[in-house]
Coordinates of C-alpha atoms and ligand atoms in Angstrom, one line a residue:
M1 CA 33.1 11.3 -12.5
H2 CA 32.2 7.6 -11.4
T3 CA 32.6 5.0 -14.1
T4 CA 30.0 2.1 -13.8
D5 CA 31.0 -0.1 -16.6
G6 CA 32.8 -2.6 -14.3
H7 CA 36.3 -2.0 -16.0
N8 CA 37.4 1.5 -16.0
G9 CA 38.2 2.8 -12.6
P10 CA 40.0 2.1 -9.3
D11 CA 36.7 3.2 -7.5
I12 CA 34.4 0.5 -9.2
Q13 CA 34.5 -2.0 -6.4
A14 CA 33.7 0.8 -3.9
L15 CA 30.8 1.8 -5.9
V16 CA 29.5 -1.7 -6.2
D17 CA 29.9 -2.2 -2.5
D18 CA 28.0 1.0 -1.9
G19 CA 25.2 0.0 -4.3
L20 CA 24.8 -3.6 -2.8
A21 CA 24.6 -2.1 0.7
R22 CA 21.9 0.2 -0.3
I23 CA 19.9 -2.5 -1.9
E24 CA 20.4 -4.7 1.1
W25 CA 19.1 -1.8 3.3
V26 CA 16.0 -1.7 1.1
H27 CA 15.7 -5.5 1.4
T28 CA 15.8 -5.2 5.3
H29 CA 12.8 -2.9 5.3
S30 CA 10.7 -4.3 2.8
P31 CA 8.3 -7.0 4.5
V32 CA 5.7 -7.0 1.9
M33 CA 8.3 -7.6 -0.9
N34 CA 10.2 -10.2 1.1
T35 CA 7.3 -12.4 2.0
H36 CA 4.0 -11.9 0.1
V37 CA 5.5 -10.6 -3.2
R38 CA 8.5 -13.0 -3.3
K39 CA 6.1 -16.0 -2.5
I40 CA 3.7 -15.3 -5.3
V41 CA 6.2 -14.4 -8.1
S42 CA 8.4 -17.5 -7.3
D43 CA 5.8 -19.9 -8.7
G44 CA 7.8 -20.3 -11.8
S45 CA 5.6 -18.3 -14.1
L46 CA 8.2 -15.4 -14.5
R47 CA 11.1 -17.8 -15.6
G48 CA 12.6 -16.6 -18.8
K49 CA 10.0 -13.6 -19.3
R50 CA 11.9 -10.6 -20.5
I51 CA 10.7 -7.6 -18.2
A52 CA 11.9 -4.0 -18.5
V53 CA 12.1 -2.1 -15.3
V54 CA 11.9 1.5 -16.3
V55 CA 11.6 3.5 -13.1
H56 CA 13.9 6.1 -11.4
L57 CA 17.0 3.9 -11.0
E58 CA 17.9 3.9 -7.4
A59 CA 18.1 1.2 -4.6
K60 CA 14.4 0.7 -4.3
T61 CA 13.9 0.1 -7.9
A62 CA 17.0 -2.1 -8.0
Y63 CA 15.4 -4.4 -5.3
L64 CA 12.3 -4.7 -7.5
A65 CA 14.5 -5.6 -10.4
K66 CA 16.5 -8.1 -8.3
L67 CA 13.4 -9.8 -6.8
L68 CA 12.1 -10.4 -10.3
A69 CA 15.5 -11.7 -11.5
D70 CA 15.5 -14.0 -8.5
A71 CA 12.1 -15.4 -9.7
G72 CA 13.7 -16.1 -12.9
A73 CA 12.7 -13.1 -15.0
D74 CA 15.2 -11.7 -17.6
V75 CA 15.2 -8.3 -16.3
I76 CA 16.4 -5.2 -18.2
A77 CA 16.8 -1.9 -15.9
A78 CA 16.7 1.7 -17.1
G79 CA 16.1 5.1 -15.6
S80 CA 12.7 6.8 -16.1
N81 CA 14.1 10.4 -16.1
P82 CA 17.6 11.6 -17.2
R83 CA 18.6 13.0 -13.5
T84 CA 17.5 10.1 -11.3
T85 CA 19.8 7.4 -12.0
S86 CA 22.3 6.5 -9.2
A87 CA 25.8 5.5 -9.9
P88 CA 26.3 3.0 -7.0
V89 CA 22.9 1.2 -8.0
V90 CA 23.9 1.0 -11.5
A91 CA 27.2 -0.6 -10.6
A92 CA 25.6 -2.9 -8.1
L93 CA 23.1 -4.2 -10.6
R94 CA 25.6 -4.9 -13.4
D95 CA 27.6 -6.7 -10.6
I96 CA 24.6 -9.0 -9.8
G97 CA 24.2 -9.7 -13.5
I98 CA 21.2 -7.5 -14.5
R99 CA 21.3 -5.7 -17.7
V100 CA 21.2 -2.0 -17.2
V101 CA 21.1 0.5 -20.2
S102 CA 21.2 3.6 -18.2
E103 CA 24.3 5.6 -16.9
P104 CA 24.3 8.2 -14.2
D105 CA 24.9 12.0 -15.0
G106 CA 23.1 11.7 -18.3
D107 CA 21.0 14.4 -20.1
H108 CA 17.9 14.3 -22.1
T109 CA 19.9 13.2 -25.2
S110 CA 21.7 10.3 -23.5
W111 CA 18.5 9.4 -21.8
E112 CA 16.7 9.0 -25.3
A113 CA 19.4 6.7 -26.6
E114 CA 19.2 4.7 -23.4
L115 CA 15.5 4.2 -23.7
R116 CA 15.8 3.1 -27.2
A117 CA 18.6 0.6 -26.3
A118 CA 16.1 -0.9 -23.7
A119 CA 13.6 -1.0 -26.7
D120 CA 16.2 -2.9 -28.9
L121 CA 16.5 -5.6 -26.2
E122 CA 12.8 -6.4 -27.1
P123 CA 11.0 -6.6 -23.6
E124 CA 7.8 -8.6 -23.5
Y125 CA 6.6 -6.9 -20.6
V126 CA 7.3 -3.2 -19.2
I127 CA 7.1 -2.0 -15.6
D128 CA 7.0 1.7 -16.7
D129 CA 7.1 5.2 -15.2
G130 CA 5.5 8.0 -17.3
A131 CA 5.0 5.4 -20.0
E132 CA 8.3 6.6 -21.1
L133 CA 9.6 3.4 -22.5
T134 CA 6.0 2.2 -23.7
M135 CA 5.6 5.5 -25.9
R136 CA 9.1 5.4 -27.3
I137 CA 8.7 1.6 -28.3
G138 CA 5.4 2.6 -29.9
I139 CA 7.0 5.5 -31.8
H140 CA 10.4 4.1 -32.8
R141 CA 10.2 0.4 -32.6
P142 CA 6.7 -0.9 -34.2
N143 CA 8.0 -4.3 -34.5
V144 CA 8.8 -4.7 -30.6
F145 CA 5.5 -2.7 -30.0
A146 CA 3.5 -5.2 -31.9
R147 CA 5.0 -8.0 -29.7
L148 CA 4.6 -6.3 -26.3
K149 CA 2.5 -8.5 -24.1
G150 CA 1.7 -6.1 -21.3
V151 CA 2.7 -2.9 -19.2
S152 CA 2.3 -1.9 -15.6
E153 CA 2.5 1.8 -15.2
E154 CA 3.7 3.7 -12.1
T155 CA 2.5 7.2 -12.4
T156 CA -0.6 9.6 -12.9
T157 CA 1.2 11.0 -15.9
G158 CA 2.0 7.6 -17.5
T159 CA -1.7 6.5 -16.8
A160 CA -3.0 9.6 -18.6
R161 CA -0.6 8.7 -21.6
L162 CA -2.0 5.1 -21.7
Y163 CA -5.6 6.2 -21.7
A164 CA -4.8 8.6 -24.5
M165 CA -3.2 5.6 -26.7
Q166 CA -6.4 3.6 -25.7
E167 CA -8.7 6.5 -26.9
A168 CA -6.7 6.8 -30.0
G169 CA -7.0 3.0 -30.6
K170 CA -3.2 2.6 -30.5
L171 CA -3.1 0.3 -27.3
P172 CA -3.0 -3.3 -28.7
F173 CA -1.8 -5.0 -25.4
P174 CA -3.2 -4.9 -21.8
A175 CA -1.9 -2.1 -19.5
L176 CA -2.3 -2.0 -15.8
T177 CA -2.4 1.3 -14.1
A178 CA -0.5 0.5 -10.8
N179 CA -0.9 4.0 -10.1
D180 CA -4.7 3.5 -9.6
A181 CA -4.3 0.7 -7.2
R182 CA -5.1 2.0 -3.8
C183 CA -1.9 0.7 -2.2
K184 CA -0.1 2.9 -4.6
H185 CA -1.6 6.5 -4.9
L186 CA -3.0 6.8 -1.4
F187 CA 0.5 6.2 0.1
D188 CA 3.1 6.8 -2.6
N189 CA 1.9 10.0 -4.2
R190 CA 0.7 11.4 -0.9
Y191 CA 2.9 10.3 2.1
G192 CA 5.9 9.3 0.1
T193 CA 6.3 12.5 -2.1
G194 CA 4.9 14.6 0.6
Q195 CA 7.7 13.6 3.2
T196 CA 10.5 13.4 0.6
T197 CA 9.7 16.6 -1.3
V198 CA 9.5 18.8 1.8
Q199 CA 12.6 16.9 3.1
A200 CA 14.7 17.5 -0.1
V201 CA 13.7 21.3 -0.3
L202 CA 14.7 21.9 3.2
H203 CA 17.8 19.8 3.1
Q204 CA 19.0 21.6 -0.2
T205 CA 18.3 25.0 0.9
S206 CA 19.0 25.0 4.6
R207 CA 16.1 27.6 4.9
Q208 CA 13.3 28.0 7.6
I209 CA 9.8 26.9 6.7
A210 CA 7.8 27.8 9.7
G211 CA 5.8 30.9 9.3
V212 CA 6.7 31.0 5.7
P213 CA 4.4 31.1 2.8
F214 CA 4.9 28.1 0.7
A215 CA 2.9 27.7 -2.4
V216 CA 2.0 24.2 -3.9
V217 CA 0.7 24.2 -7.6
G218 CA -1.6 21.3 -8.2
Y219 CA -3.7 19.7 -5.4
G220 CA -3.8 16.0 -6.6
Y221 CA -2.4 13.3 -4.2
V222 CA 1.0 14.6 -4.6
G223 CA 0.0 18.2 -4.1
R224 CA -2.0 17.2 -1.1
G225 CA 0.9 15.2 0.4
I226 CA 3.3 18.2 0.2
A227 CA 0.8 20.6 1.6
Q228 CA 0.2 18.3 4.6
Y229 CA 3.9 17.9 5.4
A230 CA 4.7 21.5 4.7
S231 CA 2.0 22.5 7.1
A232 CA 3.0 20.3 9.7
L233 CA 6.3 22.0 9.7
G234 CA 4.6 25.3 10.4
A235 CA 4.5 26.6 6.6
L236 CA 1.7 28.9 5.7
V237 CA 0.4 26.6 2.7
H238 CA -1.1 28.3 -0.3
V239 CA -2.5 26.3 -3.1
I240 CA -2.7 27.1 -6.8
E241 CA -5.3 24.5 -8.4
A242 CA -7.3 24.6 -11.7
D243 CA -9.9 22.0 -10.7
P244 CA -12.6 23.6 -8.7
V245 CA -13.5 20.4 -6.6
R246 CA -9.6 20.1 -5.6
A247 CA -9.5 23.9 -4.9
L248 CA -12.4 23.5 -2.7
E249 CA -10.9 20.4 -1.0
A250 CA -7.6 22.5 -0.4
H251 CA -9.8 25.2 1.2
M252 CA -11.5 22.8 3.5
D253 CA -8.2 21.2 4.4
G254 CA -7.2 24.6 5.7
H255 CA -4.9 26.0 3.1
H256 CA -5.2 29.4 1.4
V257 CA -6.4 28.8 -2.2
G258 CA -5.7 31.5 -5.0
S259 CA -4.7 32.1 -8.3
A260 CA -0.9 32.4 -9.4
A261 CA -1.4 36.3 -9.6
S262 CA -2.5 36.6 -5.9
T263 CA -0.3 33.7 -4.6
L264 CA 3.1 34.0 -5.9
P265 CA 4.1 37.5 -5.0
D266 CA 4.4 36.3 -1.4
A267 CA 5.5 32.8 -1.7
R268 CA 9.1 32.0 -0.6
F269 CA 8.9 28.3 -1.8
V270 CA 6.9 27.3 -4.7
V271 CA 6.5 23.6 -5.5
T272 CA 4.9 22.2 -8.6
A273 CA 2.9 19.0 -8.8
T274 CA 0.6 19.2 -11.8
G275 CA 1.7 16.4 -14.0
G276 CA 1.7 19.1 -16.8
M277 CA 4.1 21.5 -18.3
R278 CA 5.1 24.8 -17.5
A279 CA 3.1 25.3 -14.4
I280 CA 5.6 28.0 -13.6
G281 CA 5.9 29.5 -17.2
A282 CA 6.6 32.9 -18.4
P283 CA 3.3 34.5 -17.0
E284 CA 3.9 32.9 -13.6
V285 CA 7.5 34.0 -13.4
A286 CA 6.4 37.5 -13.8
H287 CA 4.7 37.2 -10.4
L288 CA 7.5 35.7 -8.3
R289 CA 9.1 37.5 -5.6
D290 CA 12.8 38.0 -5.2
D291 CA 14.8 35.2 -3.4
V292 CA 12.1 32.6 -4.1
V293 CA 13.0 28.7 -4.2
L294 CA 11.4 26.9 -7.0
A295 CA 11.2 23.1 -7.0
N296 CA 9.4 20.5 -8.8
A297 CA 7.7 17.1 -7.7
G298 CA 5.7 16.3 -10.9
H299 CA 6.7 13.7 -13.4
H300 CA 8.3 16.1 -16.0
D301 CA 11.3 18.1 -15.5
L302 CA 9.4 20.7 -17.6
E303 CA 6.9 22.2 -14.9
I304 CA 9.3 24.9 -14.2
D305 CA 10.2 26.5 -17.5
I306 CA 13.9 26.4 -17.0
D307 CA 14.4 27.3 -21.0
H308 CA 12.4 30.6 -20.2
L309 CA 14.3 31.3 -17.0
A310 CA 17.7 30.8 -19.0
Q311 CA 16.5 33.0 -21.8
V312 CA 15.5 36.0 -19.7
A313 CA 18.2 35.8 -17.0
E314 CA 20.9 38.2 -17.1
G315 CA 23.2 35.7 -15.4
T316 CA 23.0 32.3 -13.7
T317 CA 24.8 30.9 -10.8
E318 CA 25.4 27.3 -9.6
V319 CA 25.0 28.0 -5.9
S320 CA 25.5 24.2 -5.1
A321 CA 25.1 20.9 -7.0
Q322 CA 21.4 21.3 -6.5
I323 CA 20.7 24.9 -6.7
T324 CA 20.8 27.2 -9.8
S325 CA 20.2 30.8 -9.3
Y326 CA 18.8 32.9 -12.0
A327 CA 19.4 36.6 -12.1
L328 CA 16.4 38.2 -13.7
A329 CA 16.0 42.1 -14.3
D330 CA 13.8 42.6 -11.1
K331 CA 14.7 39.7 -8.9
T332 CA 16.8 36.4 -8.4
V333 CA 14.9 33.0 -8.3
H334 CA 16.6 29.7 -7.3
V335 CA 15.7 26.5 -9.0
L336 CA 16.5 23.1 -7.3
S337 CA 17.7 20.1 -9.0
G338 CA 17.5 21.7 -12.4
G339 CA 13.6 21.4 -12.3
A340 CA 13.6 17.6 -12.1
L341 CA 11.7 15.7 -9.4
V342 CA 13.3 17.2 -6.4
N343 CA 12.7 14.3 -4.1
I344 CA 14.4 12.0 -6.3
A345 CA 17.0 13.9 -8.4
G346 CA 17.8 16.0 -5.2
G347 CA 16.8 13.4 -2.5
S348 CA 16.9 9.9 -1.8
G349 CA 13.5 9.1 -3.2
H350 CA 10.6 7.7 -1.4
P351 CA 10.7 6.1 2.0
V352 CA 11.5 2.3 1.8
E353 CA 8.3 1.4 3.4
I354 CA 6.3 3.4 0.9
M355 CA 8.1 1.7 -2.0
D356 CA 7.6 -1.6 -0.5
L357 CA 3.9 -1.3 -1.2
T358 CA 4.2 0.6 -4.7
F359 CA 6.7 -2.1 -5.8
A360 CA 4.5 -4.8 -4.4
V361 CA 1.9 -3.3 -6.8
Q362 CA 4.2 -3.3 -9.7
G363 CA 5.7 -6.8 -9.0
L364 CA 2.2 -8.4 -8.5
G365 CA 1.0 -6.3 -11.5
A366 CA 3.6 -8.0 -13.8
H367 CA 2.8 -11.5 -12.4
H368 CA -0.9 -10.7 -13.0
L369 CA -0.1 -9.7 -16.6
I370 CA 1.9 -12.9 -17.2
N371 CA -0.7 -15.2 -15.7
T372 CA -4.1 -13.6 -16.6
P373 CA -5.7 -13.4 -20.1
M374 CA -6.6 -9.9 -20.4
T375 CA -8.0 -7.8 -23.2
P376 CA -6.0 -5.1 -24.7
G377 CA -6.5 -1.6 -23.0
V378 CA -6.0 0.0 -19.7
H379 CA -7.0 -2.2 -16.6
V380 CA -6.8 -1.5 -12.8
L381 CA -5.2 -4.1 -10.5
P382 CA -8.0 -6.3 -9.0
K383 CA -9.1 -5.3 -5.7
A384 CA -8.2 -8.7 -4.3
V385 CA -4.5 -8.2 -5.2
D386 CA -4.6 -4.6 -3.7
D387 CA -6.3 -5.9 -0.6
G388 CA -3.7 -8.7 -0.3
I389 CA -0.9 -6.2 -0.2
A390 CA -2.5 -4.0 2.3
A391 CA -3.2 -7.2 4.4
A392 CA 0.5 -8.3 4.2
K393 CA 1.5 -4.7 5.2
L394 CA -0.8 -4.8 8.2
A395 CA 0.3 -8.3 9.3
S396 CA 4.0 -7.0 9.1
L397 CA 3.0 -4.4 11.6
G398 CA 1.3 -6.5 13.8
I399 CA -2.1 -5.0 13.2
S400 CA -5.2 -7.2 12.9
L401 CA -8.3 -6.5 11.0
A402 CA -12.0 -6.3 12.1
T403 CA -14.2 -8.4 10.3
A404 CA -17.9 -7.4 9.9
R405 CA -20.3 -10.3 11.1
Q406 CA -23.4 -11.0 9.2
E407 CA -25.8 -9.0 11.4
Q408 CA -23.6 -5.9 11.2
Q409 CA -24.0 -5.9 7.5
D410 CA -26.7 -3.7 5.6
N411 CA -27.0 -6.3 2.8
S412 CA -30.7 -6.8 2.9
M413 CA -32.2 -5.8 -0.3
D414 CA -35.8 -7.1 0.5
W415 CA -37.1 -3.4 0.0
I416 CA -36.3 -3.7 -3.6
D417 CA -39.5 -5.8 -4.1
Q418 CA -41.7 -3.0 -2.7
I419 CA -40.8 -0.6 -5.7
E420 CA -43.2 -0.9 -8.5
L421 CA -43.0 0.7 -11.9
S422 CA -46.0 2.2 -13.1
Ligands
NAD1 N1 7.8 13.2 -7.1 C1 7.4 11.9 -7.0 O1 8.1 11.0 -6.3 C2 6.1 11.5 -7.6 C3 5.3 10.5 -7.1 C4 4.1 10.1 -7.5 C5 3.7 10.9 -8.7 N2 4.3 11.9 -9.2 C6 3.8 12.8 -10.4 O2 3.3 14.0 -9.6 C7 2.3 14.5 -10.7 C8 1.2 14.8 -9.9 O3 0.5 13.5 -9.4 P1 -1.1 13.5 -8.9 O4 -1.1 12.1 -8.6 O5 -1.1 14.5 -7.8 O6 -1.7 14.1 -10.2 P2 -3.2 14.5 -10.1 O7 -3.5 14.5 -11.7 O8 -4.1 13.8 -9.3 O9 -3.1 16.0 -9.7 C9 -2.6 17.1 -10.3 C10 -3.6 18.3 -10.0 O10 -2.9 19.5 -10.9 C11 -3.7 20.3 -11.2 N3 -3.3 21.2 -12.3 C12 -2.8 20.8 -13.5 N4 -2.4 21.7 -14.2 C13 -2.5 22.8 -13.4 C14 -1.9 24.1 -13.5 N5 -1.2 24.6 -14.5 N6 -2.1 24.9 -12.4 C15 -2.7 24.5 -11.4 N7 -3.2 23.3 -11.1 C16 -2.9 22.4 -12.1 C17 -4.8 19.4 -11.7 O11 -6.2 20.0 -11.6 C18 -4.8 18.3 -10.6 O12 -5.7 18.5 -9.5 C19 2.3 13.5 -11.8 O13 3.2 14.1 -12.7 C20 2.8 12.2 -11.1 O14 3.3 11.4 -12.1 C21 5.5 12.1 -8.6

């Protein structure tokens, strides 16, 4: 096992160098962060602000942490899931002087302790993923919670948690839902997760996808992206979706739509993307075919009910570092990455260009929270900030925007005067 505390192993310098090289690769491919974001956050307003960055701790997150630290913030880094923390990245962040509370190769127990350690460092602002640190500060550290000045949240799941806190009257600070910025969910959830989930599933299994029934559970932006990329590679995509409008959308996008009972008996791959728990629970397991591959792309590592599988299995085999096979009475099912987010725990995470947009939203979100008086509650990043990120990305691609001239716009409201109320 790697050691990352900077003292205990002959490998540490190699680990640091590996991590620094990964962060430099991200730097090289992040035009929006390097120009637009760096310029805005370097106005001095972040100086001395204690910001916890709690996102999957890999090289792209490390680059966000470094950029905020370069702007003068006092950054604390922590992983947002137990299985997605990278050893070289942790070593590199420590080497450049950023406090990291997480260790690689942890489990749920160590991860809980790490998040409490992050809370004990008393962040004023949190860049969160799944609201994992925010909710733990609320539950376990009431004094720190009372002093929190703002949160910027990365995911659909975390946004739902923040709204639940608001509805319960327990959100006493402003929280930006980065996820609801168009420059986040339109690209990260759909293209980022779509590409990297399919990539990770195929890389881990060395299995063929063309002509093969491939089930996607949940047809939000994430499910849509996975279906789109699987379909582009020739898979026969089947969608299981609880929301009628989204199920209809999946149908019109050209996918088969059906219940778990009708879909799962044929599926050779099943990928969950619901943001909920036990999308593949005991009732669904009963419908699975022999030799099916199960993977998860949703925030929780509980979308595939691993506990149930472990309970009913007659035996388990670790086929590789990423594949666990459960021998059930009537079939064998294979789970990738222990049911954690397959594209991050078992892949290299989102494409750099996608995270350049997502972390532009998060970095500018933190800057906005620090510089703008806001009421407590959930807020969406102002459209102008979102537009500015897209414009910077387009400029980096050399793409010019059209401008609608006055006579091209339908903004005459004269006809309103002709409406008479009786
Ligand atoms: N893996 C990644 O890198 C990554 C990236 C972005 C978001 N996420 C996470 O992916 C999850 C999905 O995100 P999203 O933006 O698509 O969310 P979403 O809420 O837009 O979509 C989820 C869909 O799942 C459906 N659903 C919920 N429970 C279901 C069930 N039991 N059976 C069938 N359908 C069900 C819902 O009706 C909804 O349409 C979230 O947890 C999000 O945080 C992961």
